């Protein structure tokens, strides 16, 4: 139970730390010309903590699942995608590097896609918990591309 709590809280702390390094995201977001379907700013403050909880639970399932030949690869993919997720908002908001942010989020999409494939072979629950995250970052990819084009 402690490992589950640490996984959830740890992932949320990493996400929060990224937001801190990214600066005043809300005011920067408000100043951008946004593509159609862009959600209102409060949406992000609701969605991301929920996703981070799901990601943390997924990590817990991966860590506590039986060892397999691909478990180490899955945990490496998990760590790398978490790092890429961490740097995306810093690049996009603090750096105002919209096109580079687009490249970074494409890499994140690929990493999370592979992570789901590997996780599914280890623990189906771990993989399923990552699907909402994957859908959200695909939507974020659209928003990033639209923002890069419009700004």
PDB file of C-alpha atoms in Angstrom:
ATOM      1  CA  UNK A   1       0.000   0.000   0.000  1.00  0.00           C
ATOM      2  CA  UNK A   2       2.865   2.378   0.789  1.00  0.00           C
ATOM      3  CA  UNK A   3       4.409   1.765  -2.635  1.00  0.00           C
ATOM      4  CA  UNK A   4       1.068   2.614  -4.279  1.00  0.00           C
ATOM      5  CA  UNK A   5       0.856   5.902  -2.370  1.00  0.00           C
ATOM      6  CA  UNK A   6       4.480   6.742  -3.176  1.00  0.00           C
ATOM      7  CA  UNK A   7       3.864   6.003  -6.864  1.00  0.00           C
ATOM      8  CA  UNK A   8       0.787   8.221  -7.060  1.00  0.00           C
ATOM      9  CA  UNK A   9       2.194  11.075  -4.982  1.00  0.00           C
ATOM     10  CA  UNK A  10       5.587  10.882  -6.701  1.00  0.00           C
ATOM     11  CA  UNK A  11       4.132  11.137 -10.196  1.00  0.00           C
ATOM     12  CA  UNK A  12       1.920  14.062  -9.129  1.00  0.00           C
ATOM     13  CA  UNK A  13       4.920  15.813  -7.577  1.00  0.00           C
ATOM     14  CA  UNK A  14       6.920  15.388 -10.772  1.00  0.00           C
ATOM     15  CA  UNK A  15       4.038  16.850 -12.773  1.00  0.00           C
ATOM     16  CA  UNK A  16       3.695  19.735 -10.339  1.00  0.00           C
ATOM     17  CA  UNK A  17       7.415  20.435 -10.433  1.00  0.00           C
ATOM     18  CA  UNK A  18       7.296  20.610 -14.205  1.00  0.00           C
ATOM     19  CA  UNK A  19       4.515  23.185 -13.969  1.00  0.00           C
ATOM     20  CA  UNK A  20       6.579  25.236 -11.526  1.00  0.00           C
ATOM     21  CA  UNK A  21       9.549  25.266 -13.912  1.00  0.00           C
ATOM     22  CA  UNK A  22       7.249  26.150 -16.819  1.00  0.00           C
ATOM     23  CA  UNK A  23       6.270  29.414 -15.128  1.00  0.00           C
ATOM     24  CA  UNK A  24       2.871  31.081 -15.200  1.00  0.00           C
ATOM     25  CA  UNK A  25       1.240  28.644 -17.589  1.00  0.00           C
ATOM     26  CA  UNK A  26      -2.267  30.085 -17.155  1.00  0.00           C
ATOM     27  CA  UNK A  27      -1.331  33.606 -18.252  1.00  0.00           C
ATOM     28  CA  UNK A  28       0.847  32.344 -21.112  1.00  0.00           C
ATOM     29  CA  UNK A  29      -1.956  30.056 -22.273  1.00  0.00           C
ATOM     30  CA  UNK A  30      -4.421  32.949 -22.165  1.00  0.00           C
ATOM     31  CA  UNK A  31      -2.181  35.052 -24.435  1.00  0.00           C
ATOM     32  CA  UNK A  32      -1.835  32.386 -27.127  1.00  0.00           C
ATOM     33  CA  UNK A  33      -3.890  32.142 -30.276  1.00  0.00           C
ATOM     34  CA  UNK A  34      -5.361  28.699 -29.830  1.00  0.00           C
ATOM     35  CA  UNK A  35      -6.758  26.188 -32.321  1.00  0.00           C
ATOM     36  CA  UNK A  36     -10.415  25.123 -32.330  1.00  0.00           C
ATOM     37  CA  UNK A  37     -11.429  22.750 -29.506  1.00  0.00           C
ATOM     38  CA  UNK A  38      -8.913  24.280 -27.089  1.00  0.00           C
ATOM     39  CA  UNK A  39     -10.269  23.682 -23.597  1.00  0.00           C
ATOM     40  CA  UNK A  40     -10.637  26.462 -21.028  1.00  0.00           C
ATOM     41  CA  UNK A  41      -7.640  26.807 -18.658  1.00  0.00           C
ATOM     42  CA  UNK A  42      -9.297  25.178 -15.600  1.00  0.00           C
ATOM     43  CA  UNK A  43      -9.633  21.940 -17.582  1.00  0.00           C
ATOM     44  CA  UNK A  44      -5.891  21.296 -17.358  1.00  0.00           C
ATOM     45  CA  UNK A  45      -5.883  21.669 -13.578  1.00  0.00           C
ATOM     46  CA  UNK A  46      -8.565  19.000 -13.367  1.00  0.00           C
ATOM     47  CA  UNK A  47      -7.365  16.576 -16.021  1.00  0.00           C
ATOM     48  CA  UNK A  48      -3.640  16.388 -15.245  1.00  0.00           C
ATOM     49  CA  UNK A  49      -3.892  15.394 -11.565  1.00  0.00           C
ATOM     50  CA  UNK A  50      -6.339  12.647 -12.517  1.00  0.00           C
ATOM     51  CA  UNK A  51      -4.018  11.436 -15.275  1.00  0.00           C
ATOM     52  CA  UNK A  52      -1.023  11.566 -12.946  1.00  0.00           C
ATOM     53  CA  UNK A  53      -2.925   9.401 -10.452  1.00  0.00           C
ATOM     54  CA  UNK A  54      -3.686   6.869 -13.193  1.00  0.00           C
ATOM     55  CA  UNK A  55      -0.056   6.945 -14.328  1.00  0.00           C
ATOM     56  CA  UNK A  56       1.086   6.413 -10.726  1.00  0.00           C
ATOM     57  CA  UNK A  57      -1.236   3.430 -10.282  1.00  0.00           C
ATOM     58  CA  UNK A  58       0.029   2.039 -13.578  1.00  0.00           C
ATOM     59  CA  UNK A  59       3.605   2.379 -12.318  1.00  0.00           C
ATOM     60  CA  UNK A  60       2.640   0.522  -9.148  1.00  0.00           C
ATOM     61  CA  UNK A  61       1.183  -2.346 -11.189  1.00  0.00           C
ATOM     62  CA  UNK A  62       4.300  -2.488 -13.339  1.00  0.00           C
ATOM     63  CA  UNK A  63       6.639  -2.511 -10.357  1.00  0.00           C
ATOM     64  CA  UNK A  64       4.688  -5.155  -8.444  1.00  0.00           C
ATOM     65  CA  UNK A  65       4.005  -7.448 -11.414  1.00  0.00           C
ATOM     66  CA  UNK A  66       5.938 -10.625 -11.899  1.00  0.00           C
ATOM     67  CA  UNK A  67       9.299 -10.244 -13.514  1.00  0.00           C
ATOM     68  CA  UNK A  68       9.371 -10.836 -17.219  1.00  0.00           C
ATOM     69  CA  UNK A  69      12.016 -10.411 -19.866  1.00  0.00           C
ATOM     70  CA  UNK A  70      10.459  -7.079 -20.880  1.00  0.00           C
ATOM     71  CA  UNK A  71       9.729  -5.630 -17.451  1.00  0.00           C
ATOM     72  CA  UNK A  72      13.024  -3.736 -17.336  1.00  0.00           C
ATOM     73  CA  UNK A  73      12.360  -2.316 -20.812  1.00  0.00           C
ATOM     74  CA  UNK A  74       8.872  -1.226 -19.749  1.00  0.00           C
ATOM     75  CA  UNK A  75      10.221   0.523 -16.650  1.00  0.00           C
ATOM     76  CA  UNK A  76      12.887   2.266 -18.729  1.00  0.00           C
ATOM     77  CA  UNK A  77      10.211   3.379 -21.216  1.00  0.00           C
ATOM     78  CA  UNK A  78       8.109   4.586 -18.290  1.00  0.00           C
ATOM     79  CA  UNK A  79      10.991   6.642 -16.923  1.00  0.00           C
ATOM     80  CA  UNK A  80      11.924   8.112 -20.295  1.00  0.00           C
ATOM     81  CA  UNK A  81       8.341   9.074 -21.173  1.00  0.00           C
ATOM     82  CA  UNK A  82       7.943  10.665 -17.740  1.00  0.00           C
ATOM     83  CA  UNK A  83      11.066  12.750 -18.353  1.00  0.00           C
ATOM     84  CA  UNK A  84       9.807  13.799 -21.794  1.00  0.00           C
ATOM     85  CA  UNK A  85       6.436  14.680 -20.264  1.00  0.00           C
ATOM     86  CA  UNK A  86       8.275  16.702 -17.600  1.00  0.00           C
ATOM     87  CA  UNK A  87      10.281  18.767 -20.087  1.00  0.00           C
ATOM     88  CA  UNK A  88       7.452  19.378 -22.559  1.00  0.00           C
ATOM     89  CA  UNK A  89       5.684  22.132 -20.604  1.00  0.00           C
ATOM     90  CA  UNK A  90       9.007  23.756 -19.769  1.00  0.00           C
ATOM     91  CA  UNK A  91       9.986  23.841 -23.437  1.00  0.00           C
ATOM     92  CA  UNK A  92       6.559  24.913 -24.625  1.00  0.00           C
ATOM     93  CA  UNK A  93       5.618  27.492 -21.994  1.00  0.00           C
ATOM     94  CA  UNK A  94       8.866  28.678 -20.387  1.00  0.00           C
ATOM     95  CA  UNK A  95      10.842  28.471 -23.613  1.00  0.00           C
ATOM     96  CA  UNK A  96       8.083  29.585 -25.975  1.00  0.00           C
ATOM     97  CA  UNK A  97       9.505  26.961 -28.325  1.00  0.00           C
ATOM     98  CA  UNK A  98       6.240  25.830 -29.898  1.00  0.00           C
ATOM     99  CA  UNK A  99       7.711  23.901 -32.823  1.00  0.00           C
ATOM    100  CA  UNK A 100      10.309  22.191 -30.661  1.00  0.00           C
ATOM    101  CA  UNK A 101       7.498  21.420 -28.212  1.00  0.00           C
ATOM    102  CA  UNK A 102       5.643  19.784 -31.095  1.00  0.00           C
ATOM    103  CA  UNK A 103       8.623  17.536 -31.836  1.00  0.00           C
ATOM    104  CA  UNK A 104       8.937  16.674 -28.144  1.00  0.00           C
ATOM    105  CA  UNK A 105       5.261  15.758 -27.835  1.00  0.00           C
ATOM    106  CA  UNK A 106       5.477  13.545 -30.929  1.00  0.00           C
ATOM    107  CA  UNK A 107       8.321  11.705 -29.177  1.00  0.00           C
ATOM    108  CA  UNK A 108       6.122  11.467 -26.065  1.00  0.00           C
ATOM    109  CA  UNK A 109       3.259  10.014 -28.122  1.00  0.00           C
ATOM    110  CA  UNK A 110       5.556   7.335 -29.522  1.00  0.00           C
ATOM    111  CA  UNK A 111       7.059   6.508 -26.124  1.00  0.00           C
ATOM    112  CA  UNK A 112       3.666   6.191 -24.430  1.00  0.00           C
ATOM    113  CA  UNK A 113       2.336   4.095 -27.323  1.00  0.00           C
ATOM    114  CA  UNK A 114       5.231   1.670 -26.920  1.00  0.00           C
ATOM    115  CA  UNK A 115       4.890   1.759 -23.141  1.00  0.00           C
ATOM    116  CA  UNK A 116       1.251   0.672 -23.420  1.00  0.00           C
ATOM    117  CA  UNK A 117       2.249  -2.206 -25.699  1.00  0.00           C
ATOM    118  CA  UNK A 118       4.969  -3.373 -23.301  1.00  0.00           C
ATOM    119  CA  UNK A 119       2.848  -2.788 -20.204  1.00  0.00           C
ATOM    120  CA  UNK A 120       0.008  -4.846 -21.662  1.00  0.00           C
ATOM    121  CA  UNK A 121       2.303  -7.838 -21.856  1.00  0.00           C
ATOM    122  CA  UNK A 122       3.219  -7.425 -18.184  1.00  0.00           C
ATOM    123  CA  UNK A 123      -0.020  -6.247 -16.566  1.00  0.00           C
ATOM    124  CA  UNK A 124      -3.194  -5.454 -18.497  1.00  0.00           C
ATOM    125  CA  UNK A 125      -4.388  -3.056 -15.782  1.00  0.00           C
ATOM    126  CA  UNK A 126      -1.165  -1.070 -16.014  1.00  0.00           C
ATOM    127  CA  UNK A 127      -1.658  -0.718 -19.765  1.00  0.00           C
ATOM    128  CA  UNK A 128      -5.349   0.203 -19.532  1.00  0.00           C
ATOM    129  CA  UNK A 129      -4.610   2.909 -16.961  1.00  0.00           C
ATOM    130  CA  UNK A 130      -2.267   4.554 -19.467  1.00  0.00           C
ATOM    131  CA  UNK A 131      -4.867   4.767 -22.246  1.00  0.00           C
ATOM    132  CA  UNK A 132      -6.583   7.977 -20.989  1.00  0.00           C
ATOM    133  CA  UNK A 133      -3.132   9.584 -20.722  1.00  0.00           C
ATOM    134  CA  UNK A 134      -2.336   8.512 -24.278  1.00  0.00           C
ATOM    135  CA  UNK A 135      -5.616   9.915 -25.584  1.00  0.00           C
ATOM    136  CA  UNK A 136      -5.018  13.194 -23.738  1.00  0.00           C
ATOM    137  CA  UNK A 137      -1.490  13.632 -25.079  1.00  0.00           C
ATOM    138  CA  UNK A 138      -2.717  12.889 -28.605  1.00  0.00           C
ATOM    139  CA  UNK A 139      -5.198  15.716 -28.106  1.00  0.00           C
ATOM    140  CA  UNK A 140      -2.360  17.817 -26.670  1.00  0.00           C
ATOM    141  CA  UNK A 141      -0.368  17.042 -29.817  1.00  0.00           C
ATOM    142  CA  UNK A 142      -3.156  18.566 -31.899  1.00  0.00           C
ATOM    143  CA  UNK A 143      -3.233  21.605 -29.578  1.00  0.00           C
ATOM    144  CA  UNK A 144       0.548  21.952 -29.757  1.00  0.00           C
ATOM    145  CA  UNK A 145       0.587  21.803 -33.540  1.00  0.00           C
ATOM    146  CA  UNK A 146      -2.288  24.258 -33.777  1.00  0.00           C
ATOM    147  CA  UNK A 147      -0.605  26.619 -31.366  1.00  0.00           C
ATOM    148  CA  UNK A 148       2.694  26.387 -33.228  1.00  0.00           C
ATOM    149  CA  UNK A 149       0.973  27.217 -36.508  1.00  0.00           C
ATOM    150  CA  UNK A 150      -1.091  30.081 -35.098  1.00  0.00           C
ATOM    151  CA  UNK A 151       1.671  31.707 -33.062  1.00  0.00           C
TER     152      UNK A 151
END
